[in-house]
Amino acid sequence: DEWANALQNVDGGQDIKSEMDNYYSKRDSVEPSSVVIAKSHEFDETLTTMCDRRLVLTSSRDKEEVFDSALSLGWFTQPKEESRWWFETYYDLWQQWGHCWVSATEGDDATARFDLNFKQLSTEGSFRAVVRLMAYELAKVLQLDDTLMDMNGIVDKVVDRDFQRELNPTLTNGDQLRPTA
């Protein structure tokens, strides 16, 4: 493994390798009839074929908002403009992965895609509408009869739990030391 050898020279590399080995082991043991919920910014083609039916959730957000969020998490250092080149480099890579996720869903009747636009999460009404649409898409993918589901109850529970909260409340910088000036 080329990546495994490269990790030997990185602080914490063995921990990263163990996490990746664990991920691949679990991913590769999934049965096609399973229901799997996975979050991955990186494109992993195996995730697009490992289950009989799939829903790929993509997200859209203003580029500068992404940069500001990444700065606040400590992924890039202040001042902002000194980190711009690195951000642009990573953002281009993230965009390429996003295009891969979109392409993987095209022409595949067993895969649906739902794009979550961050602007739609700003008011309770638009948030409710997005949650409702997402619930219907998920029911369709899982071949559930949505007429037997309490969609209003589902929406209410999600809104009560998640509206106006940071979308990733436990998202951290991976316990990396924050750069100091």
Backbone as a ProteinNet text record, in pm:
[ID]
protein_1_A
[PRIMARY]
DEWANALQNVDGGQDIKSEMDNYYSKRDSVEPSSVVIAKSHEFDETLTTMCDRRLVLTSSRDKEEVFDSALSLGWFTQPKEESRWWFETYYDLWQQWGHCWVSATEGDDATARFDLNFKQLSTEGSFRAVVRLMAYELAKVLQLDDTLMDMNGIVDKVVDRDFQRELNPTLTNGDQLRPTA
[TERTIARY]
82.7	0	87.1	76.3	154.4	113.5	-19.3	-64.4	-25.9	-25.5	12.2	158.7	242.8	384.5	404.3	327.9	340.2	298.1	199.6	150.7	251.7	346	446.9	532.2	541.7	625.2	547.2	422	335.7	303.4	308.3	265.5	121.9	94.4	-40.9	-75.5	19.7	-5.4	-57.4	-7.3	-52.4	-199.5	-241.3	-381.9	-469.1	-422.3	-496.5	-508.5	-398.3	-400.2	-498.6	-500.7	-594.1	-738.5	-766.9	-901.9	-941.6	-850.4	-880.2	-900.8	-816.3	-833.2	-969.6	-1008.6	-1137.8	-1251.7	-1240.2	-1341.5	-1355.3	-1243.8	-1250.1	-1304.8	-1267.5	-1317.1	-1469.2	-1520	-1664.9	-1735.4	-1681.3	-1744	-1752.1	-1646.2	-1640.1	-1720.1	-1770.7	-1849.8	-2000.3	-2040.8	-2182.5	-2253.4	-2372.3	-2456.1	-2533	-2558.2	-2631	-2768.9	-2833.5	-2967.1	-2962	-2843.8	-2827.4	-2870.1	-2897.7	-2918.6	-2796.5	-2725.2	-2601.8	-2612.6	-2576.9	-2567.5	-2421.1	-2362.4	-2220.4	-2202.6	-2111.7	-2078.9	-1936.8	-1922.6	-1789.8	-1780	-1685.2	-1658.3	-1582	-1490.9	-1411.4	-1500.9	-1471.7	-1548	-1496	-1585.9	-1553.7	-1652.2	-1607	-1696	-1765.3	-1701.3	-1762	-1893.9	-1902.4	-2026.6	-2143.1	-2112.7	-2218.7	-2274.7	-2215.3	-2261.9	-2279.9	-2246.3	-2244	-2382.4	-2483.4	-2619.5	-2710.6	-2820.5	-2913.3	-2972.6	-3001.1	-3058.5	-2982.3	-2971.1	-2888	-2949.4	-2923.4	-2954.9	-2824.7	-2780.3	-2658.5	-2700.6	-2656.5	-2685.7	-2563.8	-2585.2	-2479	-2520.6	-2425.8	-2460.7	-2397.9	-2467.4	-2421	-2410	-2300.6	-2280	-2190.3	-2214.3	-2131.8	-1985.1	-1899.2	-1757.2	-1694.5	-1725	-1666.6	-1719.3	-1844.1	-1897.5	-1822.6	-1790.5	-1712.1	-1576.2	-1512.1	-1381	-1389.9	-1489.5	-1504.9	-1528.2	-1609.1	-1635.3	-1507.5	-1432.6	-1306.9	-1206.7	-1203.5	-1116.6	-1157.1	-1287.3	-1333.7	-1304.9	-1296.6	-1263.8	-1113	-1035.6	-890.8	-827.2	-902.4	-846.7	-748.9	-768.1	-677.7	-646.8	-536.9	-493.4	-529.4	-544.2	-563.7	-425.2	-409.7	-515.1	-565.9	-691.5	-762.6	-689.5	-646.7	-586.5	-455.8	-387.1	-263	-292.6	-414.5	-454.6	-533	-559.6	-646.2	-593.6	-464.7	-410.8	-438.9	-414.6	-440.5	-589.7	-672.7	-816.2	-859.2	-814	-850.4	-809.3	-691.9	-642.3	-735.2	-768.1	-857.5	-998.9	-1046.4	-1181.1	-1196	-1095.3	-1098.4	-1110.6	-1036	-1043.4	-1181.7	-1236.3	-1370.3	-1473.6	-1459	-1551.2	-1541.5	-1420.2	-1402.4	-1472	-1456.9	-1526.4	-1676.9	-1725.6	-1868.6	-1918.4	-1840.8	-1878.8	-1880.7	-1788.9	-1788.4	-1915.3	-1957.5	-2080.9	-2200.9	-2207.7	-2318.4	-2316.7	-2200.4	-2188.5	-2226.3	-2192.7	-2220.9	-2370.2	-2450.3	-2594.6	-2670	-2607.2	-2675.5	-2700.1	-2822.9	-2858.4	-2867.1	-2867.9	-2874.6	-3010.8	-3099.4	-3234.7	-3238	-3132.2	-3128.7	-3066.9	-3028.6	-2965.4	-3037.3	-3071.4	-3128.9	-3027.2	-3038.1	-2949.4	-3034.8	-2997.9	-3067.2	-2960.7	-2975.9	-2880.2	-2936.6	-2861.8	-2899.4	-2828.7	-2905.2	-2848.7	-2856.5	-2742.4	-2736.9	-2830.1	-2856.5	-2946.9	-3088.4	-3124.4	-3257.3	-3274.1	-3167.3	-3173.7	-3186.6	-3202.8	-3196.6	-3327.6	-3440.5	-3568.1	-3636.4	-3720.9	-3788.2	-3874.7	-3941.2	-4026.3	-3948.6	-3837.6	-3758.1	-3689.3	-3649	-3588.6	-3690.1	-3814.2	-3920.2	-3942	-3944.3	-3966.6	-3855.5	-3732.1	-3618.3	-3624.3	-3654.5	-3664	-3774	-3888.5	-3999.5	-3959.1	-3897.9	-3853	-3751.7	-3659.6	-3558.8	-3622.3	-3720.8	-3789.2	-3863.1	-3928.5	-3996.2	-3895.8	-3783	-3679.9	-3628.2	-3603.1	-3553.2	-3657	-3784.1	-3890	-3896.6	-3882.8	-3886.9	-3771	-3651.6	-3533.7	-3546.5	-3598.1	-3612.4	-3739.1	-3813.8	-3937.2	-4038.2	-4050.8	-4147.9	-4271.9	-4386.6	-4510.9	-4521.6	-4494.6	-4493.4	-4630.9	-4737.4	-4871.5	-4893.9	-4810.9	-4821.5	-4729.3	-4657.4	-4561.1	-4619	-4585.1	-4627.1	-4522.1	-4532.2	-4433.8	-4431.7	-4550.6	-4553	-4478	-4497.3	-4426.2	-4276	-4235.5	-4092.5	-4033.8	-4100.7	-4052.4	-4045.3	-4150.3	-4151.8	-4034.8	-4008.4	-3898.5	-3763.7	-3742.8	-3615.7	-3600.5	-3706.6	-3700.2	-3671.9	-3743.8	-3720.4	-3576.8	-3522.4	-3387.2	-3278.2	-3297.6	-3185.5	-3194.8	-3312.3	-3321.1	-3246.7	-3174.9	-3097.1	-2984.8	-2936.7	-2817.9	-2708.7	-2586.1	-2474.1	-2497.8	-2483.3	-2512.3	-2421.6	-2301.7	-2208.1	-2159	-2243.4	-2206.4	-2084.4	-2057.2	-1942.7	-1824.2	-1836.7	-1726.6	-1610.2	-1495.6	-1377.6	-1267.9	-1154	-1038.4	-956.3	-1016.7	-947.3	-844.3	-864	-770.8	-632	-625.1	-498.6	-469.1	-343.5	-306.4	-337.3	-394.3	-424	-294.7	-266.9	-145.9	-149.5	-34.7	-24.2	56.2	30.7	98.6	243.8
-118.5	0	124.9	201.9	324.8	425.4	439.4	536.3	493.7	362.2	312.9	342.9	327.4	359.5	508.2	589.8	734.5	776.7	709.3	745.7	715.2	625.9	593.8	715.6	810.7	928.6	1048.8	1028.7	1138	1117.6	1227.2	1217.7	1169.8	1067	1012.8	925.2	899	821	681.4	617.6	482.7	484.7	589.4	602.6	621.5	703.4	724.9	594.3	520.1	391.8	295.5	290.1	202.1	241.4	372.1	419.6	382.7	400.8	368.2	217.5	136.5	-8.5	-49.6	12.6	-15.1	22.6	141.5	187.3	87.9	50.8	-39.7	-176.3	-224.8	-353.5	-350.5	-246.3	-235.4	-214.3	-125.9	-96.6	-222.7	-300	-416.5	-536	-528.5	-639.5	-614.2	-505.7	-470.5	-558.5	-604.9	-683.3	-588.2	-626.4	-538	-495.3	-576.1	-541.2	-450.6	-417.2	-333.8	-189.7	-121.1	23.4	83.5	165.2	224.8	375.6	444	589.2	623.1	686.2	720.6	865.3	932.5	1069.7	1068.9	1120.5	1124.7	1243.1	1328	1435.2	1376.3	1285.7	1221.7	1129.1	1118	1027.2	886.3	795.5	654.1	576.8	535.7	470.8	347.8	278.2	159.8	193.7	313.2	353.2	367	385.9	403.6	272	160.4	31.3	-73.9	-41.6	-145.6	-189.8	-107.8	-143.5	-146.5	-217.8	-231.1	-97.6	-10.5	120.9	225.4	346.4	448.4	587.6	670.2	812.4	885.5	963.7	1042.6	1185.1	1233	1368.6	1454.7	1554	1650.1	1782.7	1873.1	2003.1	2114.7	2226.1	2344.9	2457.2	2530.6	2641.6	2743.9	2869.7	2976.7	2951.5	2969.5	2939.9	3015.1	3143.4	3221	3174.1	3128.4	3072.6	2944.8	2863.2	2742.5	2781.1	2880.3	2926	2977.3	3061.3	3115.9	3004.7	2906.1	2793.5	2714	2687.4	2612.9	2690.5	2821	2903.9	2893.5	2899.8	2895	2760.5	2655.4	2522.4	2500.8	2597.6	2585.3	2503.1	2473.9	2398.1	2482.5	2614.2	2709.1	2816.8	2886.6	2984.5	3126.5	3210.4	3353.5	3415.5	3523.1	3595.9	3520.3	3544.1	3471.5	3472.7	3589.2	3598.4	3520.4	3501.3	3421.3	3272.7	3231.6	3091.4	3067.3	3172.6	3159.8	3058	3056.8	2962.4	2818.8	2788.3	2652.3	2620.6	2716.2	2693.1	2665.5	2747.9	2729.3	2591.2	2546.3	2413.6	2304.5	2311.4	2211.5	2224.7	2345.7	2367	2305.6	2322	2259.5	2107.7	2049.5	1904.5	1865.5	1942.2	1913.2	1921.9	2019.6	2034.3	1912.8	1863.9	1745.8	1625.2	1607.7	1497.2	1514.2	1636.7	1663.1	1625	1658.7	1621.2	1469.4	1401.1	1254.2	1196.7	1252	1203.7	1226.5	1342.4	1373.1	1277.9	1261.1	1173.3	1029.3	986.4	847.4	820.8	925	906.1	915.1	969.6	991.2	860.6	842	722.9	596.7	608.7	492.2	493.5	403.7	401	360.2	295.8	252.8	358.5	471.6	577.3	709.5	774.3	908.2	1005.4	1130.5	1233.4	1348.6	1398.9	1513.4	1616.6	1737.5	1843.2	1933.9	1948.6	2031.9	2166.1	2269.2	2402	2472.4	2518.6	2578.4	2698.5	2771.5	2886.6	2842	2719	2666.9	2634.4	2643.5	2608.3	2730.4	2848	2972.5	3011.5	2966	2996.2	2865.3	2871.2	2747.8	2690.7	2778.2	2730.7	2657.7	2715.4	2648.9	2523.9	2529.3	2411.3	2296.1	2327.4	2225.8	2166	2251.6	2203.8	2109.7	2144.4	2059.2	1925.3	1928.3	1803.6	1715	1775	1698.2	1633.1	1713	1658.1	1545.6	1565.4	1463	1334.8	1349.3	1232.1	1155.3	1227.2	1161	1088.9	1152.9	1088.9	961.5	969.3	852.3	740.2	774.2	673	607.1	689.4	636.3	540.2	580.7	495.5	363.8	371.7	250.3	172.1	220.9	158	143	251.6	256.3	330.4	291.6	358.4	485.4	598.8	724.4	763.7	703.3	736	675.7	579.1	516.5	583.9	685.6	753.5	885.2	919.1	1046.9	1152	1203.5	1300.2	1426.1	1471.5	1590	1564.5	1445.9	1409.5	1401.8	1345.2	1336.4	1476.2	1561.1	1698	1771.5	1761	1829.3	1785.4	1655.1	1604.5	1656.4	1656.2	1704.7	1854.1	1929.8	2074.6	2102.2	2033	2053.3	2020.9	1919	1874.9	1957.1	1999.7	2051.7	2194.7	2253.1	2385.7	2489.7	2577.9	2687.9	2642.1	2525.4	2477.2	2464.4	2469.3	2446.4	2310.8	2305.5	2180.8	2066.5	2098.8	1996.7	2032.8	2018.2	2067.2	1997.2	1875.8	1806.3	1806.4	1878.3	1884.2	1958.6	1899.6	1961.5	1966.7	2010.7	2013.3	1884.7	1779.9	1652.9	1655.8	1741.7	1757.6	1800.4	1861.8	1915.7	2043	2067.5	2192.2	2307.2	2412.2	2530.3	2610.7	2659.7	2738.6	2865.1	2903.1	3027.5	3128	3254.6	3361.3	3372.8
0	0	0	-107.2	-116.4	-9.4	12.6	112.8	252.5	279.4	411.5	440.3	339.2	356.6	380.4	309.9	326.8	467	524.5	657.3	767.2	740.6	840.8	875.1	784.4	805.8	857.8	896.9	941.7	1088.9	1167.5	1306.9	1310.3	1388.3	1396	1277.6	1191	1069.9	1097.7	1203.5	1236.2	1277.2	1351	1388.5	1264.6	1170.9	1046.9	970.4	960.8	889.7	956	1088.1	1159.2	1130	1130.4	1099.6	957.1	863.2	723.5	706.6	769.6	762.4	818.6	930.4	991.8	896.6	834.5	738.7	623.8	561.3	446.5	486.6	603.6	650.3	666.6	731.1	749.3	616.7	534.2	404.4	318.8	318	230.2	281.8	404.9	459.4	452	389.9	381.2	279.1	318	227.1	135.5	11	-81.6	-32.7	51.9	100.9	224.2	268.6	388.1	362.8	472.6	469.6	537.8	464.3	515.1	502.6	608.3	603.3	625.5	527.2	534.6	493.5	558.8	521	468.4	347.3	287.9	194.2	219.2	123.5	5.7	35.7	-67.8	-149.3	-276.8	-361.1	-340.7	-307.3	-290.5	-376.6	-493	-589.1	-531.9	-440.4	-380.6	-312.2	-252.9	-186.1	-284.2	-411.4	-510.9	-562.6	-522.5	-572.7	-463.9	-340.9	-237.4	-189.8	-207.2	-166	-288.9	-275.9	-388.5	-431.8	-334.5	-363.5	-284.1	-343.1	-280.7	-292.4	-193.3	-198.1	-170.5	-265.6	-249.8	-216.8	-102.8	-59.5	-89.7	-174.1	-202.1	-140.2	-128	-71.2	-152.6	-153.4	-224.1	-122.4	-131.5	-39.5	-106.2	-77.6	-130.1	-95.7	-193.6	-178.2	-60.9	-46.7	63.5	198.4	202.8	327.6	364.6	264.1	289	346.3	285.4	331.7	475.4	503.8	639.2	741.3	704.6	793.9	819.5	713.4	727.8	812.5	798.3	882.1	1028.7	1054.8	1193.6	1258.9	1177.6	1230.4	1245.1	1198.6	1209.2	1098.5	992.4	881	800.1	805.8	741.1	844	823.5	922.3	880	981.3	958.9	938.6	871.1	802.5	680	651.6	546.9	413.4	368.9	235.4	223.4	334.6	329.3	312	344.2	326.8	198.5	125.8	8.4	-91.6	-122.2	-221.6	-178.7	-50	-1.5	-8.4	32.9	25.2	-118.4	-212.5	-354.1	-402.6	-360.7	-400.1	-348.5	-220	-162.5	-217.5	-234.8	-285.9	-425.4	-509	-641.8	-630.5	-537.3	-515.9	-465.9	-370.5	-318.3	-430	-518.9	-631.7	-725.2	-748.7	-833.7	-772	-641.2	-574.6	-588.5	-573.3	-589.1	-726.8	-829.6	-966.9	-983.1	-915.8	-922.2	-860.7	-744.5	-681.5	-772.3	-836.3	-926.5	-1045.8	-1107.7	-1224.1	-1190.9	-1071.5	-1032.1	-1019.6	-1003.4	-988.1	-1120.4	-1221.4	-1349.1	-1421.7	-1466.9	-1544.2	-1461.5	-1328.9	-1241.3	-1171.5	-1214.9	-1159.3	-1012.3	-963.6	-823.6	-732.1	-789.5	-710.6	-734.4	-624.8	-632.1	-572.8	-614.6	-559.1	-510.1	-395.4	-337	-302.6	-358	-328.6	-220.3	-115.2	-2.7	-16.5	-50.1	-64.6	70.9	120.3	253	267.7	159.9	167.1	204.7	167.5	198.6	346.6	422.3	563.9	653.7	592.9	669.8	738.3	685.9	751.8	788.4	888.5	930.3	818.4	743.2	634.9	526.9	483.6	379.7	434.6	562.4	625.9	628.7	669.5	671.5	532	431.4	294.5	250.4	282.3	244.6	317.1	446.1	522.9	465.6	430.9	374.4	240.9	153.1	23.6	42.8	135.9	160.6	215	302.9	357.9	248.2	157.4	45	-45.2	-72.9	-156.4	-90.2	39.4	111.4	111.1	132.9	128.4	-9.3	-113.1	-250.1	-275.2	-235.1	-255.9	-180.2	-57.2	24	-8.9	-108.7	-153	-39	38.5	147.4	98.6	148.4	113.1	196.5	134.4	210.7	261.4	206.3	256.5	395.6	431.8	563.7	665.9	620.9	708.9	758.7	879.5	937.7	899.8	777.2	729.3	815.2	859	944.6	1075.2	1130.9	1254.3	1233.3	1120.4	1088.3	1075.7	999.7	979.3	1113	1193.6	1323.4	1411.5	1415.5	1498.6	1450	1318.6	1263.8	1290.6	1269.9	1294.3	1441.3	1531.4	1675.1	1713.6	1653.6	1688.8	1622.3	1497.5	1420.4	1370	1365.7	1306.4	1390	1319.5	1376.3	1467.2	1442.5	1511.4	1407	1453.2	1361.9	1296.2	1164.3	1092.3	1134.8	1176	1220.2	1360.6	1462.9	1594.9	1653.8	1609.9	1665.7	1570.8	1460.1	1365.2	1427.6	1420.9	1480.7	1376.3	1420.8	1331.2	1348.3	1402	1416.9	1527.9	1627.4	1738.2	1694.2	1576.6	1529.4	1607.9	1633.8	1700.1	1607.1	1662.6	1583.7	1568.9	1449.2	1428.7	1513.7	1559.9	1635.6	1555.9	1584	1509	1549.3
[MASK]
+++++++++++++++++++++++++++++++++++++++++++++++++++++++++++++++++++++++++++++++++++++++++++++++++++++++++++++++++++++++++++++++++++++++++++++++++++++++++++++++++++++++++++++++++++++

